[in-house]
PDB file of C-alpha atoms in Angstrom:
ATOM      1  CA  MET A   1    -114.614  55.098 -31.973  1.00 68.00           C
ATOM      2  CA  THR A   2    -116.436  52.583 -30.175  1.00 80.00           C
ATOM      3  CA  THR A   3    -116.913  51.324 -26.460  1.00 86.00           C
ATOM      4  CA  PHE A   4    -114.008  49.136 -27.215  1.00 89.00           C
ATOM      5  CA  ASP A   5    -111.992  51.162 -28.570  1.00 85.00           C
ATOM      6  CA  THR A   6    -112.633  53.790 -25.225  1.00 85.00           C
ATOM      7  CA  ILE A   7    -111.607  50.834 -22.796  1.00 89.00           C
ATOM      8  CA  PHE A   8    -108.913  49.599 -25.006  1.00 87.00           C
ATOM      9  CA  PHE A   9    -107.476  53.211 -24.771  1.00 84.00           C
ATOM     10  CA  SER A  10    -108.624  53.093 -21.396  1.00 86.00           C
ATOM     11  CA  VAL A  11    -106.057  50.291 -20.381  1.00 88.00           C
ATOM     12  CA  PHE A  12    -103.842  51.263 -22.756  1.00 87.00           C
ATOM     13  CA  LYS A  13    -103.087  54.647 -20.789  1.00 85.00           C
ATOM     14  CA  HIS A  14    -103.396  53.006 -17.327  1.00 87.00           C
ATOM     15  CA  TYR A  15    -100.866  50.584 -18.103  1.00 88.00           C
ATOM     16  CA  LYS A  16     -98.514  52.503 -19.758  1.00 85.00           C
ATOM     17  CA  ILE A  17     -97.307  54.403 -17.392  1.00 86.00           C
ATOM     18  CA  THR A  18     -95.850  50.993 -15.455  1.00 89.00           C
ATOM     19  CA  HIS A  19     -95.398  48.610 -18.073  1.00 86.00           C
ATOM     20  CA  LYS A  20     -94.229  51.094 -21.278  1.00 83.00           C
ATOM     21  CA  GLN A  21     -93.032  48.089 -23.178  1.00 87.00           C
ATOM     22  CA  LYS A  22     -96.333  45.575 -22.397  1.00 90.00           C
ATOM     23  CA  ALA A  23     -98.821  47.985 -22.438  1.00 88.00           C
ATOM     24  CA  ASN A  24    -100.395  47.110 -25.589  1.00 89.00           C
ATOM     25  CA  THR A  25     -99.697  43.212 -24.746  1.00 92.00           C
ATOM     26  CA  ILE A  26    -101.997  43.767 -21.190  1.00 93.00           C
ATOM     27  CA  ALA A  27    -104.851  45.728 -23.230  1.00 92.00           C
ATOM     28  CA  ILE A  28    -105.281  44.134 -25.937  1.00 94.00           C
ATOM     29  CA  VAL A  29    -105.299  40.829 -23.770  1.00 95.00           C
ATOM     30  CA  TYR A  30    -107.636  42.486 -21.813  1.00 95.00           C
ATOM     31  CA  LEU A  31    -110.105  44.044 -24.338  1.00 95.00           C
ATOM     32  CA  SER A  32    -110.286  40.674 -25.731  1.00 96.00           C
ATOM     33  CA  LEU A  33    -111.393  38.695 -22.195  1.00 96.00           C
ATOM     34  CA  LEU A  34    -114.404  41.016 -21.738  1.00 96.00           C
ATOM     35  CA  GLN A  35    -115.430  40.636 -25.402  1.00 96.00           C
ATOM     36  CA  ILE A  36    -114.949  36.631 -24.581  1.00 96.00           C
ATOM     37  CA  ALA A  37    -116.663  37.166 -21.359  1.00 96.00           C
ATOM     38  CA  LEU A  38    -120.006  38.392 -23.015  1.00 96.00           C
ATOM     39  CA  ILE A  39    -119.609  36.170 -25.833  1.00 96.00           C
ATOM     40  CA  LEU A  40    -119.960  33.175 -22.840  1.00 94.00           C
ATOM     41  CA  VAL A  41    -122.641  35.415 -20.718  1.00 95.00           C
ATOM     42  CA  LEU A  42    -124.543  35.253 -24.295  1.00 94.00           C
ATOM     43  CA  GLY A  43    -123.874  32.105 -24.677  1.00 91.00           C
ATOM     44  CA  ALA A  44    -124.806  30.742 -21.306  1.00 91.00           C
ATOM     45  CA  PHE A  45    -128.168  32.792 -21.641  1.00 92.00           C
ATOM     46  CA  PHE A  46    -129.056  31.129 -24.688  1.00 89.00           C
ATOM     47  CA  ALA A  47    -128.276  27.761 -23.720  1.00 86.00           C
ATOM     48  CA  VAL A  48    -130.290  28.063 -20.604  1.00 87.00           C
ATOM     49  CA  PHE A  49    -133.006  29.356 -22.108  1.00 88.00           C
ATOM     50  CA  LEU A  50    -133.367  27.174 -25.105  1.00 85.00           C
ATOM     51  CA  GLU A  51    -133.361  24.448 -22.755  1.00 85.00           C
ATOM     52  CA  GLN A  52    -135.919  25.801 -20.478  1.00 85.00           C
ATOM     53  CA  MET A  53    -138.114  26.204 -24.199  1.00 88.00           C
ATOM     54  CA  HIS A  54    -137.082  22.358 -24.841  1.00 84.00           C
ATOM     55  CA  VAL A  55    -135.702  22.878 -27.680  1.00 82.00           C
ATOM     56  CA  ASN A  56    -132.641  20.755 -29.019  1.00 81.00           C
ATOM     57  CA  THR A  57    -130.716  22.500 -31.944  1.00 79.00           C
ATOM     58  CA  PHE A  58    -127.317  22.311 -30.913  1.00 76.00           C
ATOM     59  CA  SER A  59    -125.067  19.961 -28.026  1.00 81.00           C
ATOM     60  CA  ALA A  60    -123.091  20.827 -25.518  1.00 82.00           C
ATOM     61  CA  SER A  61    -119.995  19.926 -27.480  1.00 87.00           C
ATOM     62  CA  LYS A  62    -120.554  21.249 -30.332  1.00 88.00           C
ATOM     63  CA  GLY A  63    -121.815  24.943 -28.232  1.00 87.00           C
ATOM     64  CA  TRP A  64    -118.315  25.055 -26.558  1.00 90.00           C
ATOM     65  CA  ALA A  65    -115.782  23.569 -30.063  1.00 92.00           C
ATOM     66  CA  LEU A  66    -117.973  27.158 -31.641  1.00 93.00           C
ATOM     67  CA  PHE A  67    -116.966  28.756 -28.375  1.00 93.00           C
ATOM     68  CA  ILE A  68    -113.231  28.366 -28.640  1.00 95.00           C
ATOM     69  CA  MET A  69    -113.286  28.835 -32.419  1.00 96.00           C
ATOM     70  CA  THR A  70    -115.153  31.845 -31.483  1.00 96.00           C
ATOM     71  CA  SER A  71    -112.486  32.801 -29.108  1.00 96.00           C
ATOM     72  CA  VAL A  72    -109.431  32.718 -30.818  1.00 96.00           C
ATOM     73  CA  PHE A  73    -111.011  35.074 -34.041  1.00 97.00           C
ATOM     74  CA  ILE A  74    -112.437  37.352 -31.312  1.00 96.00           C
ATOM     75  CA  TYR A  75    -107.790  37.786 -29.900  1.00 96.00           C
ATOM     76  CA  PHE A  76    -106.695  37.395 -33.653  1.00 95.00           C
ATOM     77  CA  ARG A  77    -108.769  40.067 -35.060  1.00 93.00           C
ATOM     78  CA  ASN A  78    -107.801  41.975 -31.304  1.00 92.00           C
ATOM     79  CA  TRP A  79    -104.119  41.945 -32.477  1.00 93.00           C
ATOM     80  CA  ILE A  80    -104.940  43.140 -35.698  1.00 91.00           C
ATOM     81  CA  VAL A  81    -106.594  46.066 -35.140  1.00 88.00           C
ATOM     82  CA  TYR A  82    -104.876  47.367 -32.254  1.00 89.00           C
ATOM     83  CA  SER A  83    -101.843  46.279 -32.950  1.00 87.00           C
ATOM     84  CA  GLY A  84    -100.390  48.654 -35.719  1.00 79.00           C
ATOM     85  CA  ARG A  85    -101.295  51.411 -37.895  1.00 78.00           C
ATOM     86  CA  LYS A  86    -105.283  51.562 -36.431  1.00 75.00           C
ATOM     87  CA  ARG A  87    -104.412  51.559 -32.750  1.00 75.00           C
ATOM     88  CA  LYS A  88    -101.954  55.476 -33.752  1.00 77.00           C
ATOM     89  CA  VAL A  89    -104.810  56.841 -36.024  1.00 78.00           C
ATOM     90  CA  LEU A  90    -107.540  56.359 -32.962  1.00 75.00           C
ATOM     91  CA  ASN A  91    -105.007  57.055 -29.991  1.00 73.00           C
ATOM     92  CA  ALA A  92    -104.465  60.413 -31.881  1.00 75.00           C
ATOM     93  CA  LYS A  93    -108.214  60.877 -31.955  1.00 74.00           C
ATOM     94  CA  THR A  94    -108.361  59.815 -28.529  1.00 70.00           C
ATOM     95  CA  ASN A  95    -106.026  62.405 -27.287  1.00 68.00           C
ATOM     96  CA  LYS A  96    -107.999  65.139 -29.752  1.00 67.00           C
ATOM     97  CA  ASN A  97    -111.504  64.264 -28.748  1.00 66.00           C
ATOM     98  CA  LYS A  98    -110.405  63.517 -24.407  1.00 67.00           C
ATOM     99  CA  GLN A  99    -113.022  60.761 -24.470  1.00 59.00           C
ATOM    100  CA  PRO A 100    -114.123  59.051 -21.186  1.00 61.00           C
ATOM    101  CA  ILE A 101    -111.417  57.455 -19.395  1.00 73.00           C
ATOM    102  CA  TYR A 102    -112.739  54.479 -17.149  1.00 79.00           C
ATOM    103  CA  THR A 103    -111.206  53.637 -14.036  1.00 84.00           C
ATOM    104  CA  MET A 104    -109.411  50.292 -13.940  1.00 86.00           C
ATOM    105  CA  ARG A 105    -111.452  48.857 -10.792  1.00 89.00           C
ATOM    106  CA  LEU A 106    -114.640  49.608 -12.322  1.00 91.00           C
ATOM    107  CA  LEU A 107    -113.171  47.200 -15.661  1.00 91.00           C
ATOM    108  CA  TRP A 108    -111.769  44.789 -13.296  1.00 92.00           C
ATOM    109  CA  LEU A 109    -114.858  44.748 -11.532  1.00 94.00           C
ATOM    110  CA  LEU A 110    -116.834  44.669 -15.205  1.00 93.00           C
ATOM    111  CA  LEU A 111    -114.721  41.574 -16.646  1.00 93.00           C
ATOM    112  CA  LEU A 112    -115.563  39.872 -12.988  1.00 95.00           C
ATOM    113  CA  GLY A 113    -119.011  40.466 -13.576  1.00 94.00           C
ATOM    114  CA  CYS A 114    -119.579  39.306 -16.560  1.00 94.00           C
ATOM    115  CA  ILE A 115    -117.144  35.531 -15.130  1.00 94.00           C
ATOM    116  CA  SER A 116    -119.541  35.280 -12.648  1.00 95.00           C
ATOM    117  CA  LEU A 117    -122.730  35.655 -14.281  1.00 94.00           C
ATOM    118  CA  ALA A 118    -121.221  32.980 -16.876  1.00 92.00           C
ATOM    119  CA  ILE A 119    -120.668  31.149 -14.127  1.00 93.00           C
ATOM    120  CA  ILE A 120    -124.377  31.069 -12.349  1.00 93.00           C
ATOM    121  CA  LEU A 121    -125.934  31.074 -15.765  1.00 91.00           C
ATOM    122  CA  LEU A 122    -124.221  27.888 -16.951  1.00 89.00           C
ATOM    123  CA  ASN A 123    -125.079  26.351 -13.086  1.00 90.00           C
ATOM    124  CA  ALA A 124    -129.116  27.126 -13.994  1.00 75.00           C
TER     125      ALA A 124
END
């Protein structure tokens, strides 16, 4: 199991208690937002780095278009992976192995930290 699988099941198990029918959707949206935020941080870092090196390979509009296409792909991939049979298989593996469960406070701070770091890099 990957780190993202563990994060998904941490969010899923946390929200399964209060929102039984929406727990899977909430976990998919959270995981997609986290992965998109990480892509945004990497993109902002490379944009600032290449600008400092005076490399002109990509325009800003093309970069944002690529980011939007990547975001849609990430959400669609997560929806496919975690909505079907693979989620049930991974859930059985998680119950058997007792993977570490992350707290929701830590996971939400991780997402907010990634977004704030991307904003700081984009303003630089």
